CSV table of C-alpha atoms in Angstrom, one decimal:
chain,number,residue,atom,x,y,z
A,1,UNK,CA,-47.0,32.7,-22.9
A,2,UNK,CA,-44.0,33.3,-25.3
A,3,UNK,CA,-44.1,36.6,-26.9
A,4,UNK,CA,-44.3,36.6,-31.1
A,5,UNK,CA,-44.7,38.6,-33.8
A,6,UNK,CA,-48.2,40.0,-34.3
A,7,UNK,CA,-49.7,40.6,-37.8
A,8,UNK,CA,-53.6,42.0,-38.3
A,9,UNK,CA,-54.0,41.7,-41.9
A,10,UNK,CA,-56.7,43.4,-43.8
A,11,UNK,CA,-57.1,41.4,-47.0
A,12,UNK,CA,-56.9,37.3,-47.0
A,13,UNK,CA,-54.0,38.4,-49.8
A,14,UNK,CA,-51.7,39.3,-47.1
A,15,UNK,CA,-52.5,36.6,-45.1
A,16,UNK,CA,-51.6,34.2,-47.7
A,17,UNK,CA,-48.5,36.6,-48.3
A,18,UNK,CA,-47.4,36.0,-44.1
A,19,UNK,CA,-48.3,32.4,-44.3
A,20,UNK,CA,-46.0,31.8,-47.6
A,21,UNK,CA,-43.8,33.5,-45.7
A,22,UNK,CA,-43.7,32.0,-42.4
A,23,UNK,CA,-45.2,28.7,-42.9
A,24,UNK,CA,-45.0,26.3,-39.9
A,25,UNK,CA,-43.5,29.4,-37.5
A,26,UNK,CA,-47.3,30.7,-38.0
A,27,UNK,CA,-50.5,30.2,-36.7
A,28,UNK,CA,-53.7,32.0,-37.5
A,29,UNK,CA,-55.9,33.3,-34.5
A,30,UNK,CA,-59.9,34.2,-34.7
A,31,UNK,CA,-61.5,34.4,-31.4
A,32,UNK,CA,-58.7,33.0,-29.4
A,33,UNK,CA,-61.0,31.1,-27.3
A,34,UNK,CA,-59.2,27.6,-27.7
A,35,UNK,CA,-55.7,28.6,-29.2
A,36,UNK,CA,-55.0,31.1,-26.4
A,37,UNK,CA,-55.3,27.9,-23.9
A,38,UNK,CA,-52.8,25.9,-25.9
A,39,UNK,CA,-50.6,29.1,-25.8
A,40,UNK,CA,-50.6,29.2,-22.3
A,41,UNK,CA,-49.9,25.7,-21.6
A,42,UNK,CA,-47.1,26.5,-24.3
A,43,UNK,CA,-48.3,23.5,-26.2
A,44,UNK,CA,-48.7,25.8,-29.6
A,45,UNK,CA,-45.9,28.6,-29.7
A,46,UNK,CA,-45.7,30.1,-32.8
A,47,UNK,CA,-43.5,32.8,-33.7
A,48,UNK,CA,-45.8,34.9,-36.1
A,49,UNK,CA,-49.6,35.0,-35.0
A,50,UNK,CA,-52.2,36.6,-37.8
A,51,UNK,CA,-55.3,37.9,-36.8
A,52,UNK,CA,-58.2,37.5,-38.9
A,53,UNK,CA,-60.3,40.0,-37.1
A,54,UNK,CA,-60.2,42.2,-39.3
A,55,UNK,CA,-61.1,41.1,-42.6
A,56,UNK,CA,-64.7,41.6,-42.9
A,57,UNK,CA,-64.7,38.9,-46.5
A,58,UNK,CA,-64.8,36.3,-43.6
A,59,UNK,CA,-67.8,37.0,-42.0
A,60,UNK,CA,-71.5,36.6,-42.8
A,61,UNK,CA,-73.5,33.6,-43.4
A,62,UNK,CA,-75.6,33.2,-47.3
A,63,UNK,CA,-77.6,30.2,-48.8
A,64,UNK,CA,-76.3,29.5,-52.3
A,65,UNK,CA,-77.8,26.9,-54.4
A,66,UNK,CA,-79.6,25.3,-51.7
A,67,UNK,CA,-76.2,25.5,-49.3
A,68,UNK,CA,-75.5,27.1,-46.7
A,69,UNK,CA,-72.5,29.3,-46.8
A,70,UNK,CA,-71.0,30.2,-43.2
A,71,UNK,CA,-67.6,32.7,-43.0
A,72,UNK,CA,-65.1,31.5,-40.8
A,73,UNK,CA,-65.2,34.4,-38.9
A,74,UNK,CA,-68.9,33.8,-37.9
A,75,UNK,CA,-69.1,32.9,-34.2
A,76,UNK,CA,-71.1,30.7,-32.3
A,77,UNK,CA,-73.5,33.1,-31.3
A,78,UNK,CA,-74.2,34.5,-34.5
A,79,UNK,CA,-75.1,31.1,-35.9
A,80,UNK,CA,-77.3,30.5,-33.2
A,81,UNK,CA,-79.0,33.6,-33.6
A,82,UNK,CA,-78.9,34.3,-37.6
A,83,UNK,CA,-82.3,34.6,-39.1
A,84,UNK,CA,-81.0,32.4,-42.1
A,85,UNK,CA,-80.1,29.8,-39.9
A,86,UNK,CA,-82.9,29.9,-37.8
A,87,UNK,CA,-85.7,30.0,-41.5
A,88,UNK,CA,-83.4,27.5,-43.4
A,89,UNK,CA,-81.4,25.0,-40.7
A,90,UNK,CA,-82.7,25.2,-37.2
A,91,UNK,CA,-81.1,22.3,-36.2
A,92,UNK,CA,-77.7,24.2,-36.3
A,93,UNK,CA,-78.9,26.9,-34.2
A,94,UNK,CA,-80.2,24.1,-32.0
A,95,UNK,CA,-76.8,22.5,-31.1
A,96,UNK,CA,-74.9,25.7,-31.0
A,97,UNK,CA,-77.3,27.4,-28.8
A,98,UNK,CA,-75.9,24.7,-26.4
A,99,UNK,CA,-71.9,24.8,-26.6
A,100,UNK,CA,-70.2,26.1,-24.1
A,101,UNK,CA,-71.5,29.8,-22.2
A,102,UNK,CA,-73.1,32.6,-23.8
A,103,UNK,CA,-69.3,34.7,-22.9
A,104,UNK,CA,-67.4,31.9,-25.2
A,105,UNK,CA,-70.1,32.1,-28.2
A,106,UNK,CA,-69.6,35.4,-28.4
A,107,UNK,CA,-66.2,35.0,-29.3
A,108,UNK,CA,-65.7,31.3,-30.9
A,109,UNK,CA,-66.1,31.1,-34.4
A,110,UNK,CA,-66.6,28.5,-36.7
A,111,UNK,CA,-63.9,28.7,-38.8
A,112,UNK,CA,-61.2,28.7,-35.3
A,113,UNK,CA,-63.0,25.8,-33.6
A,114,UNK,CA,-63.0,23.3,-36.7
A,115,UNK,CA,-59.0,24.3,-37.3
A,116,UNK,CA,-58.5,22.8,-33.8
A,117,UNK,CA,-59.4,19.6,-35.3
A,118,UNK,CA,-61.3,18.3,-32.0
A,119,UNK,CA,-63.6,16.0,-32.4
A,120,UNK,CA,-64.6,17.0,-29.0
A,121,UNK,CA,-66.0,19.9,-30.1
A,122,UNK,CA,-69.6,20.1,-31.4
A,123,UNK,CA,-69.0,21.8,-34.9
A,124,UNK,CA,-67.3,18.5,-36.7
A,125,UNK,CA,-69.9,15.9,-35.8
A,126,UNK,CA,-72.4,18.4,-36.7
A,127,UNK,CA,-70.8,19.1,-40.0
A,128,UNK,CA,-69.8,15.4,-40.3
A,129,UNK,CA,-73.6,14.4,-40.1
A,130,UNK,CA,-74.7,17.4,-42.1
A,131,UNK,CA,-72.5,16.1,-44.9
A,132,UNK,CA,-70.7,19.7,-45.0
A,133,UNK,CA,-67.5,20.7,-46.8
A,134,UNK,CA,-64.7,23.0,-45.6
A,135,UNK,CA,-63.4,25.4,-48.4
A,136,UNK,CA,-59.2,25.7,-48.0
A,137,UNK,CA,-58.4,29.0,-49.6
A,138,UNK,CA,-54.5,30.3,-50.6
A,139,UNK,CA,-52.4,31.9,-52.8
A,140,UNK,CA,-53.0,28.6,-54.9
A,141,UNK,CA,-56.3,29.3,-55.4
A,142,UNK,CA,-59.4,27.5,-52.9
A,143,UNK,CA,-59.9,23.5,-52.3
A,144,UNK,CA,-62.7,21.6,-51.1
A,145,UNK,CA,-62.5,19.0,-48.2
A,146,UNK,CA,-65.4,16.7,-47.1
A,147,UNK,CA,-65.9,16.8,-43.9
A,148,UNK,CA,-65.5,13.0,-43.3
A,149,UNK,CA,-61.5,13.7,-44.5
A,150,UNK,CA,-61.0,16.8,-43.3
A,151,UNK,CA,-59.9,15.5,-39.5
A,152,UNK,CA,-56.7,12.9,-39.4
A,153,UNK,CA,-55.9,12.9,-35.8
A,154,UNK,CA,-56.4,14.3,-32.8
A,155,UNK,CA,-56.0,18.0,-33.1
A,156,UNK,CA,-54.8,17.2,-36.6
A,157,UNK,CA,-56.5,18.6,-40.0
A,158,UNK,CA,-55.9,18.2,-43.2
A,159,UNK,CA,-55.1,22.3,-43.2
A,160,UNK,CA,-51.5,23.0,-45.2
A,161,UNK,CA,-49.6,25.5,-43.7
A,162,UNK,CA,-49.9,28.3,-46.5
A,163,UNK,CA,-53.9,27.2,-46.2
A,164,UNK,CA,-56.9,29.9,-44.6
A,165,UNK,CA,-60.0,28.0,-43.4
A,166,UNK,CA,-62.3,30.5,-45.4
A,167,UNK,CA,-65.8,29.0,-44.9
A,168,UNK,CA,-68.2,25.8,-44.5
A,169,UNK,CA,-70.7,24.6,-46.7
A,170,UNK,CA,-73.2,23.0,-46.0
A,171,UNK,CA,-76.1,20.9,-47.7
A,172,UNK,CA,-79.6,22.1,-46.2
A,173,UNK,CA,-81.3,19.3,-44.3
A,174,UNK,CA,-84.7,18.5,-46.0
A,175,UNK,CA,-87.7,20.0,-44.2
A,176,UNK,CA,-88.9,16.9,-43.7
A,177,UNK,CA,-85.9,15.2,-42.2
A,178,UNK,CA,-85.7,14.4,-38.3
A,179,UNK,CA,-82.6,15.6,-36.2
A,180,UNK,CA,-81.6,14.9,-33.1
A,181,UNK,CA,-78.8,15.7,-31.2
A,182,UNK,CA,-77.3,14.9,-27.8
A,183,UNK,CA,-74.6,15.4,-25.3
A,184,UNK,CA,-73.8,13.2,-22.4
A,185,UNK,CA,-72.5,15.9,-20.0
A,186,UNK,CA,-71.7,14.1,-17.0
A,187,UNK,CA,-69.9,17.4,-14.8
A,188,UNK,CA,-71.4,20.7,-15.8
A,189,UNK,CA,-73.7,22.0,-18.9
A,190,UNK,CA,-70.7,23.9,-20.6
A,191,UNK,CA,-68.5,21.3,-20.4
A,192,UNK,CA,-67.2,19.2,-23.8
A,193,UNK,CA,-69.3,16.5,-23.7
A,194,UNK,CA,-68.2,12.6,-22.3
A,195,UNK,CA,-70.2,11.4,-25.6
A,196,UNK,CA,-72.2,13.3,-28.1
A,197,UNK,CA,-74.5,12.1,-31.2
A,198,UNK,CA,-76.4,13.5,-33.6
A,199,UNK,CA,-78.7,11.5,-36.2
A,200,UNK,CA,-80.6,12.8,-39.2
A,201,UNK,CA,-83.7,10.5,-40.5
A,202,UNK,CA,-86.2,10.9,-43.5
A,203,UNK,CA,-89.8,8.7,-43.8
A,204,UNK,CA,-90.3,7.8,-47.0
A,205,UNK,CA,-94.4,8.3,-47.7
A,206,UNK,CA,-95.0,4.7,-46.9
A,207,UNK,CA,-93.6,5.7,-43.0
A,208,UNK,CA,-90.8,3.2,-43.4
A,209,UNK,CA,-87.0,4.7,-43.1
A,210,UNK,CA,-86.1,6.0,-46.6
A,211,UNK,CA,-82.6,7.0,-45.2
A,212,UNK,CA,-80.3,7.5,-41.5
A,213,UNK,CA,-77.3,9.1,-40.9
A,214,UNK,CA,-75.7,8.8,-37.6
A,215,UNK,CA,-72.6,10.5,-36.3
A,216,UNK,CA,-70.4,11.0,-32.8
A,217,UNK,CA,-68.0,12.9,-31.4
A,218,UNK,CA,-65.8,12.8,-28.2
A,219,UNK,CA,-65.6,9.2,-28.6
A,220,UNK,CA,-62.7,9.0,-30.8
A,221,UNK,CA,-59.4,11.0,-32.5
A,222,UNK,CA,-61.7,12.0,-35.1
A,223,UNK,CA,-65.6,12.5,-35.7
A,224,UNK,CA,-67.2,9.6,-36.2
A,225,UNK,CA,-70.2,8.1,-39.3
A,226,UNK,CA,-71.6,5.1,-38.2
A,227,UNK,CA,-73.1,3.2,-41.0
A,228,UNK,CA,-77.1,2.8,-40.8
A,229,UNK,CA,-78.0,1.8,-44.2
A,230,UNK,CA,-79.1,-1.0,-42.8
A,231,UNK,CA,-82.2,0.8,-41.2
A,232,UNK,CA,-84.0,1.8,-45.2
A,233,UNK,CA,-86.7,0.6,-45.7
A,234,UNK,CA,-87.6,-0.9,-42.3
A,235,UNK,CA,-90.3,0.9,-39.8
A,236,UNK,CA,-89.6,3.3,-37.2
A,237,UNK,CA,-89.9,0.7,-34.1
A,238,UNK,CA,-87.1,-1.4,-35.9
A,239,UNK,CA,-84.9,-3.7,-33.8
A,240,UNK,CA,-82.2,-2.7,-35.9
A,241,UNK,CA,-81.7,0.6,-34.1
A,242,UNK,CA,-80.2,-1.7,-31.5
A,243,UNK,CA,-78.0,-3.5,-33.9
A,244,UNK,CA,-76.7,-0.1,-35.1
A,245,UNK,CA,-76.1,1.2,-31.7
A,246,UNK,CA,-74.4,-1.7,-30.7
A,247,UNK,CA,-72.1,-1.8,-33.7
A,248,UNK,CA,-70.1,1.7,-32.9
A,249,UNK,CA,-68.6,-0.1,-29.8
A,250,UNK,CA,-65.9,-1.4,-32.9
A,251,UNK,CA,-66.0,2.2,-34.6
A,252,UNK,CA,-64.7,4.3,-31.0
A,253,UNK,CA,-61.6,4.6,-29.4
A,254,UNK,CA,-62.9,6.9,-26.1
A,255,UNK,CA,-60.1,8.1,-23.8
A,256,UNK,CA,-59.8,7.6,-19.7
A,257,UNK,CA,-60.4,10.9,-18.2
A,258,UNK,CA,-62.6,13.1,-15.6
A,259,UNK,CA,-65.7,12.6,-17.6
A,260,UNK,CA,-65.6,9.0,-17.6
A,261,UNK,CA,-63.7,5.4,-18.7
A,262,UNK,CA,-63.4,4.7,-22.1
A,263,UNK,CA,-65.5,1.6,-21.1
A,264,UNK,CA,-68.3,3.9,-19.7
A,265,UNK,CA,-68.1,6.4,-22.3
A,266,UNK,CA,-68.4,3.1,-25.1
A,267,UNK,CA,-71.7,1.9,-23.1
A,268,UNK,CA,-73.2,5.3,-23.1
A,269,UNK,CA,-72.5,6.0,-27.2
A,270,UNK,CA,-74.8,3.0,-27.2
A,271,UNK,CA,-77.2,4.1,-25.3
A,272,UNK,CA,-77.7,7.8,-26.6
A,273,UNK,CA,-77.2,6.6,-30.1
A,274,UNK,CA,-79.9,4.6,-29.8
A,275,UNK,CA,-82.0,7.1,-28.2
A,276,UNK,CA,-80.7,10.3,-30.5
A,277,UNK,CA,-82.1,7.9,-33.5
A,278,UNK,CA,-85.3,6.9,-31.9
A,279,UNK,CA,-85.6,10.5,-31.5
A,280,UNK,CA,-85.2,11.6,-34.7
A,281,UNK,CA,-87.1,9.5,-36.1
A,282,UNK,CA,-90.3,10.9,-34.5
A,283,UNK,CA,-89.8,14.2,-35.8
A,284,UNK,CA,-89.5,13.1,-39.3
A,285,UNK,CA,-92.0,13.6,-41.4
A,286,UNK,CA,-93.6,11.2,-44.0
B,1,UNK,CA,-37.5,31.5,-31.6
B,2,UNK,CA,-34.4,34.1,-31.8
B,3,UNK,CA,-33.9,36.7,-29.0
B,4,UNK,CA,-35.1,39.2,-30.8
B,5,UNK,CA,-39.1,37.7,-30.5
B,6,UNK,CA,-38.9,39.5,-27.0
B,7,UNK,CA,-38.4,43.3,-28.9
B,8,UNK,CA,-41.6,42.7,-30.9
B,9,UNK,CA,-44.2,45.5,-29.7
B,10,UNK,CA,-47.4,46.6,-30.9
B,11,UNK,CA,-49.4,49.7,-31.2
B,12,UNK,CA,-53.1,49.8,-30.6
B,13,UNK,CA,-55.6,52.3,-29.9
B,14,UNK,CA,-58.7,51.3,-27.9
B,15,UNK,CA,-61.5,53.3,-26.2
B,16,UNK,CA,-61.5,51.7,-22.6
B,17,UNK,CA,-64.7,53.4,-20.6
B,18,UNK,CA,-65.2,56.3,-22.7
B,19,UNK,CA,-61.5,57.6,-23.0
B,20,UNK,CA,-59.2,56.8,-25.9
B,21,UNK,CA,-56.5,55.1,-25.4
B,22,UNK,CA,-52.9,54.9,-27.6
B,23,UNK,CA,-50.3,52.8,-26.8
B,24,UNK,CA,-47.8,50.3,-27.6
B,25,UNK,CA,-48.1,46.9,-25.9
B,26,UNK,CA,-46.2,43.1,-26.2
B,27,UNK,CA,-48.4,41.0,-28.8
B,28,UNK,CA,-48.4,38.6,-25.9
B,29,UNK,CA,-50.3,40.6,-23.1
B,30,UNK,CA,-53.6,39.7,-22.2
B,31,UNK,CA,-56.3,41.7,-22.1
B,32,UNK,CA,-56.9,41.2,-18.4
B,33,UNK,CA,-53.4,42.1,-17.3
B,34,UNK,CA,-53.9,44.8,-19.9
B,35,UNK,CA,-56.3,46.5,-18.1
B,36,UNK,CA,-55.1,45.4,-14.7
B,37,UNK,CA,-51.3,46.3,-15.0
B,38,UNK,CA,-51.2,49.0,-17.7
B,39,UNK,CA,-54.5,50.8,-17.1
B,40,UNK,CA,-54.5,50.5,-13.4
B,41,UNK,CA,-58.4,49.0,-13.6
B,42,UNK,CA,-58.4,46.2,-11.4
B,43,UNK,CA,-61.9,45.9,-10.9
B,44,UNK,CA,-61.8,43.1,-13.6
B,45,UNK,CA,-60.5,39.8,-11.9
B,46,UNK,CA,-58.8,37.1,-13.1
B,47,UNK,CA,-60.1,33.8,-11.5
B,48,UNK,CA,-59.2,30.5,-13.8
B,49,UNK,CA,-57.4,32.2,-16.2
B,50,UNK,CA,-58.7,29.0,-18.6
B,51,UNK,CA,-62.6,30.8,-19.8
B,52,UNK,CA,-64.6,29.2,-17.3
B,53,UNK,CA,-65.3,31.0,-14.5
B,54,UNK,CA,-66.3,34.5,-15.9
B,55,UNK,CA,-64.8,36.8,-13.3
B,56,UNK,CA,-62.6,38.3,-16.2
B,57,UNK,CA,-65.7,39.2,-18.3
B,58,UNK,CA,-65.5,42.7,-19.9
B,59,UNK,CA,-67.5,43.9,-22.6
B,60,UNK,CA,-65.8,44.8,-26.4
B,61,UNK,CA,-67.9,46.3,-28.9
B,62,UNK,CA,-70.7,45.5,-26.0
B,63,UNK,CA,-70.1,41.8,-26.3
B,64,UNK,CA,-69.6,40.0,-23.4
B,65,UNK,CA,-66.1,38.8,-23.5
B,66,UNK,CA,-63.3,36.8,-21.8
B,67,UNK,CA,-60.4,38.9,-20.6
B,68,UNK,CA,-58.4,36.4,-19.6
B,69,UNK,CA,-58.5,34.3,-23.7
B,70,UNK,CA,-58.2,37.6,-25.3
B,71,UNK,CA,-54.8,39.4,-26.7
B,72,UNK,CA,-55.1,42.9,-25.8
B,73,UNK,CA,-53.5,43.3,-29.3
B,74,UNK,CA,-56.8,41.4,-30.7
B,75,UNK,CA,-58.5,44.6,-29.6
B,76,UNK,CA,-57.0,47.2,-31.4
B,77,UNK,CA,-59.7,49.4,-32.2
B,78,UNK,CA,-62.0,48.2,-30.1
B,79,UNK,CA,-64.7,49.6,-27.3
B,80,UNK,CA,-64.1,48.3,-24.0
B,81,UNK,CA,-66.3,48.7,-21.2
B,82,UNK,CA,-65.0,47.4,-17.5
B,83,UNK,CA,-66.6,47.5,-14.2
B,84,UNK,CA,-65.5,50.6,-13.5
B,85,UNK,CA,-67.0,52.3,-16.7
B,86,UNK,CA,-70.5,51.5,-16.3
B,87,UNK,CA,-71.1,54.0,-13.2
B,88,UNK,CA,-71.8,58.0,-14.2
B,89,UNK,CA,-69.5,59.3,-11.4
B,90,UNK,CA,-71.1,58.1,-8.4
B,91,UNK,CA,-74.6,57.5,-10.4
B,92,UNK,CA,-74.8,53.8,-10.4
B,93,UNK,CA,-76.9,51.9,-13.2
B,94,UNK,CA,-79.9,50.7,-12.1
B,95,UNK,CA,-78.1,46.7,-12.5
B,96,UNK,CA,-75.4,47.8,-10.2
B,97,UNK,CA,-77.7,48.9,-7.4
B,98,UNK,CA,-79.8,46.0,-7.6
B,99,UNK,CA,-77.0,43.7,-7.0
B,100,UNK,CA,-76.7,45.5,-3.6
B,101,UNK,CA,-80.0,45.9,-2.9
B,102,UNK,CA,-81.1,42.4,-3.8
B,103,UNK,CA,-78.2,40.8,-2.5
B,104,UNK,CA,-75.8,40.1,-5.4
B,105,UNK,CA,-72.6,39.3,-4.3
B,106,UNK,CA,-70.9,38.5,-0.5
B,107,UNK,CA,-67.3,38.3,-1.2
B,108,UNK,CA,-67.1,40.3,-4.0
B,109,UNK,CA,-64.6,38.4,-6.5
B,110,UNK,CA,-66.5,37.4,-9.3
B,111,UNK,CA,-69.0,40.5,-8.8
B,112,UNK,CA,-67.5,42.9,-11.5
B,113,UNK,CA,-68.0,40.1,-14.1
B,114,UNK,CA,-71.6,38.9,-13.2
B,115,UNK,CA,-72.4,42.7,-13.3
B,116,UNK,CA,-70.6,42.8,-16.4
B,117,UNK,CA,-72.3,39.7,-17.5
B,118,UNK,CA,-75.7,41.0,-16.6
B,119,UNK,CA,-75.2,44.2,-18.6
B,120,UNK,CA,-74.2,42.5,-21.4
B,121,UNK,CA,-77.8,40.3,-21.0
B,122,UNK,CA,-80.1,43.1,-20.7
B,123,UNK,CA,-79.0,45.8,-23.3
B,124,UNK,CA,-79.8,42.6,-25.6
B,125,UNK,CA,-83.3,41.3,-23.6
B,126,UNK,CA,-84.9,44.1,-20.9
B,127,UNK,CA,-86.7,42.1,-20.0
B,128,UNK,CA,-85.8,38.5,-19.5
B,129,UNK,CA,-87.6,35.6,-18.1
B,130,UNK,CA,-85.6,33.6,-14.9
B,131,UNK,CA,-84.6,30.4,-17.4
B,132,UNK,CA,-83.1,33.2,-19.9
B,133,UNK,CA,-81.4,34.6,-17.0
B,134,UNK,CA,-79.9,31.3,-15.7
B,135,UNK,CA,-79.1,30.3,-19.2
B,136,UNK,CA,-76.8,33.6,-19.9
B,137,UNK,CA,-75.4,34.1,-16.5
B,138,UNK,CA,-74.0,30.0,-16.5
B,139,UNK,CA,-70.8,31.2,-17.2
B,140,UNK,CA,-69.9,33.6,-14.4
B,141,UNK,CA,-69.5,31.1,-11.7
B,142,UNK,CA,-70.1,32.6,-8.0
B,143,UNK,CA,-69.2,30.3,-4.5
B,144,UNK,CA,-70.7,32.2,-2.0
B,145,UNK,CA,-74.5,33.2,-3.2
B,146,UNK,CA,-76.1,30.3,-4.6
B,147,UNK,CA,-77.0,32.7,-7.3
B,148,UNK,CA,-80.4,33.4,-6.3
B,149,UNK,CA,-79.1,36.6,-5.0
B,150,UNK,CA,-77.9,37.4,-8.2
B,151,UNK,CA,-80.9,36.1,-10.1
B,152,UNK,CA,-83.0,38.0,-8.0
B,153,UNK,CA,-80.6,41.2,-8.4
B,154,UNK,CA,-81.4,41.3,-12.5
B,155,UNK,CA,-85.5,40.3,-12.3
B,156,UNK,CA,-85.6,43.5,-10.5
B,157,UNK,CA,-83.2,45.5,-12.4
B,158,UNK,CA,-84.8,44.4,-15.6
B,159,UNK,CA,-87.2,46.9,-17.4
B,160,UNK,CA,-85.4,49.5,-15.6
């Protein structure tokens, strides 16, 4: 790894300061979990690297208006574990409870892992399907960035350089909702997953679909919505659960590698899709 | 990057197994080879210096953490707790004799860091049930036990 300048700020005000300063020669590190990797295959080698550990304004998790708020700074482990999380979105703590090992959700956090921009990661189809927002704070003042435009490219986010990921916020599901969500992990349990999917469904009181969001990730250069309108208003045993399975194999763009051909990986979206939605539809409630 | 990037140091002061430490490091050195090459306490390992094998686990601030992904620098006031802290003098804790009672370890390499890892499990659950145990410890691979050994080793160190 190539040595650099390191700055542990105390206030996001002289972040912003180093990052007007620096622009593209900086990066901003959390837990370190994913950047440190790049760093030591010298694929990121920034000159000035800011900590954010220290600046407690970025850490803690609150429901606001029916929202929940999450700090960047709040790891993996924490969202798994947070009572608020746990009373108001279980579903989150759900999928996060399953990411990596219990020594990397210590130290991930949310705000570092969605700055990677990797759809392979669980956080952006999660916050994709959850219909979240990122909040992009700097000297300029803060921006919001729906999730669905908030990843370009691989690796690539919609994050200017003077920018600081300062939280997520995200719409609670209803109560009533079903979610499901699944990973195809074809070599170990901690592994990014080959494919993964997650669907959210609500009954309307006459037990037909009243609506059906389905998302993926792995499967592509960014998270990706697959369209399910089409599903409202029909029962839960609906053909059309195939039909929108079989319609992502036009929306991904899987690579080759050790967890599978892009060809494989395409058949399998199909298949958990269509399972991850049959799933969540039997733990909606009408 | 101008020449000068190689000059740029960093003070830090961290509490490594009880003692205080202050010192001025490279923003670039590892926790691992911090502790390794600096402090002399080799009793952490680095395996696949990529955050999947646990032998590099230490705890900071008594969370279970990867050495090896982990700027010392990141640290700087921090609590770290190695292998070689968690013994009184020769007075073992209770985990580290189990793993030689119950069988634990055979070749030793990624022992400090499923000790480490076990630690880490039951000052948060004393008492944790065998799929808790295989769901925390997943991280801290091991080629030679099979882990039951080491399964075995926390049961009967838990409560304890």
């Amino acid at each position: 790894m190539e040595n650099f300048e390191f700055h542990a700020p105390r206030a996001l005000a002289e972040v912003y300061a180093l990052l007007d300063e620096h622009e593209y020669d900086a990066r901003l590190i959390a837990g370190g979990t994913s950047l440190i990797t790049f760093m030591k295959q010298q694929l990121v080698q920034p000159d000035h690297l800011i900590h954010l550990g220290k600046i407690d304004a970025l850490r803690g998790v609150e429901i606001v208006d029916g929202e929940m708020v999450v700090k960047a700074l709040t790891t993996y482990r924490e969202l798994e574990t947070h009572p608020l999380v746990l009373e108001h979105a279980p579903q989150i703590a759900e999928v996060f409870s399953h990411v990596a090992t219990m020594r990397i959700r210590e130290s991930a956090t949310i705000g570092g892992g969605l700055s990677q921009g990797d759809s392979a990661q669980d956080g952006p189809g999660l916050w994709l399907l959850l219909n979240a927002r990122v909040v992009l704070s700097s000297n300029n003042g803060e921006r919001e960035v729906a999730m669905n435009e908030f990843i370009e490219d691989y690796f690539t986010t919609v994050i200017e350089p003077n920018e600081v990921l300062t939280e997520i916020r995200i719409p609670l599901p209803p109560t009533h909702a079903g979610f499901a969500y699944s990973k195809f992990l074809p070599r170990s349990e901690d592994d990014y997953a080959a494919v993964s999917v997650g669907a959210l469904t609500t009954l309307g009181t006459d037990g037909k679909i009243a609506s059906a969001r389905l998302t993926l990730g792995s499967v592509a250069a960014i998270p990706v919505l697959v369209p399910a309108e089409m599903l409202v208003g029909q029962p839960t045993d609906t053909d059309l659960i195939n039909a929108v399975a079989e319609s992502l194999r036009e929306l991904v763009d899987p690579l080759d590698d050790v967890r599978g051909s892009a060809a494989y990986k395409t058949d399998m979206a199909v298949v958990f899709a269509r399972r991850t939605l049959q799933s969540s539809l039997q733990r909606a409630i009408r | 990057m101008d020449g000068s990037a190689d000059q740029h140091l960093v003070a830090i002061e961290v509490t490594v197994n009880g003692e205080s430490r202050q010192t001025t490091i490279r923003p670039n050195l590892l926790l691992v080879d911090f502790l390794r090459y600096e402090l002399g306490l080799t009793g952490t390992k680095e395996g696949c210096s990529v955050g999947v094998c646990g032998a590099c686990s230490v705890l900071v601030d008594g969370k279970i953490t990867t050495s090896c992904l982990t700027l010392a620098a990141m640290t700087d006031g921090c609590e770290i707790t190695t292998a070689e802290g968690l013994a009184d003098q020769d007075q073992l804790l209770p985990i580290q004799q189990s793993f030689i009672d119950h069988g634990g370890f055979q070749c030793g390499i990624c022992t400090s860091g499923q000790v480490i890892a076990a630690k880490a499990l039951l000052d948060q659950n004393a008492n944790p049930t065998e799929a808790e145990i295989k769901d925390w410890m997943m991280g801290n691979l091991c080629r030679c036990t099979g882990y039951y050994g080491i399964i075995r080793s926390i049961e009967n160190a838990a409560g304890e």
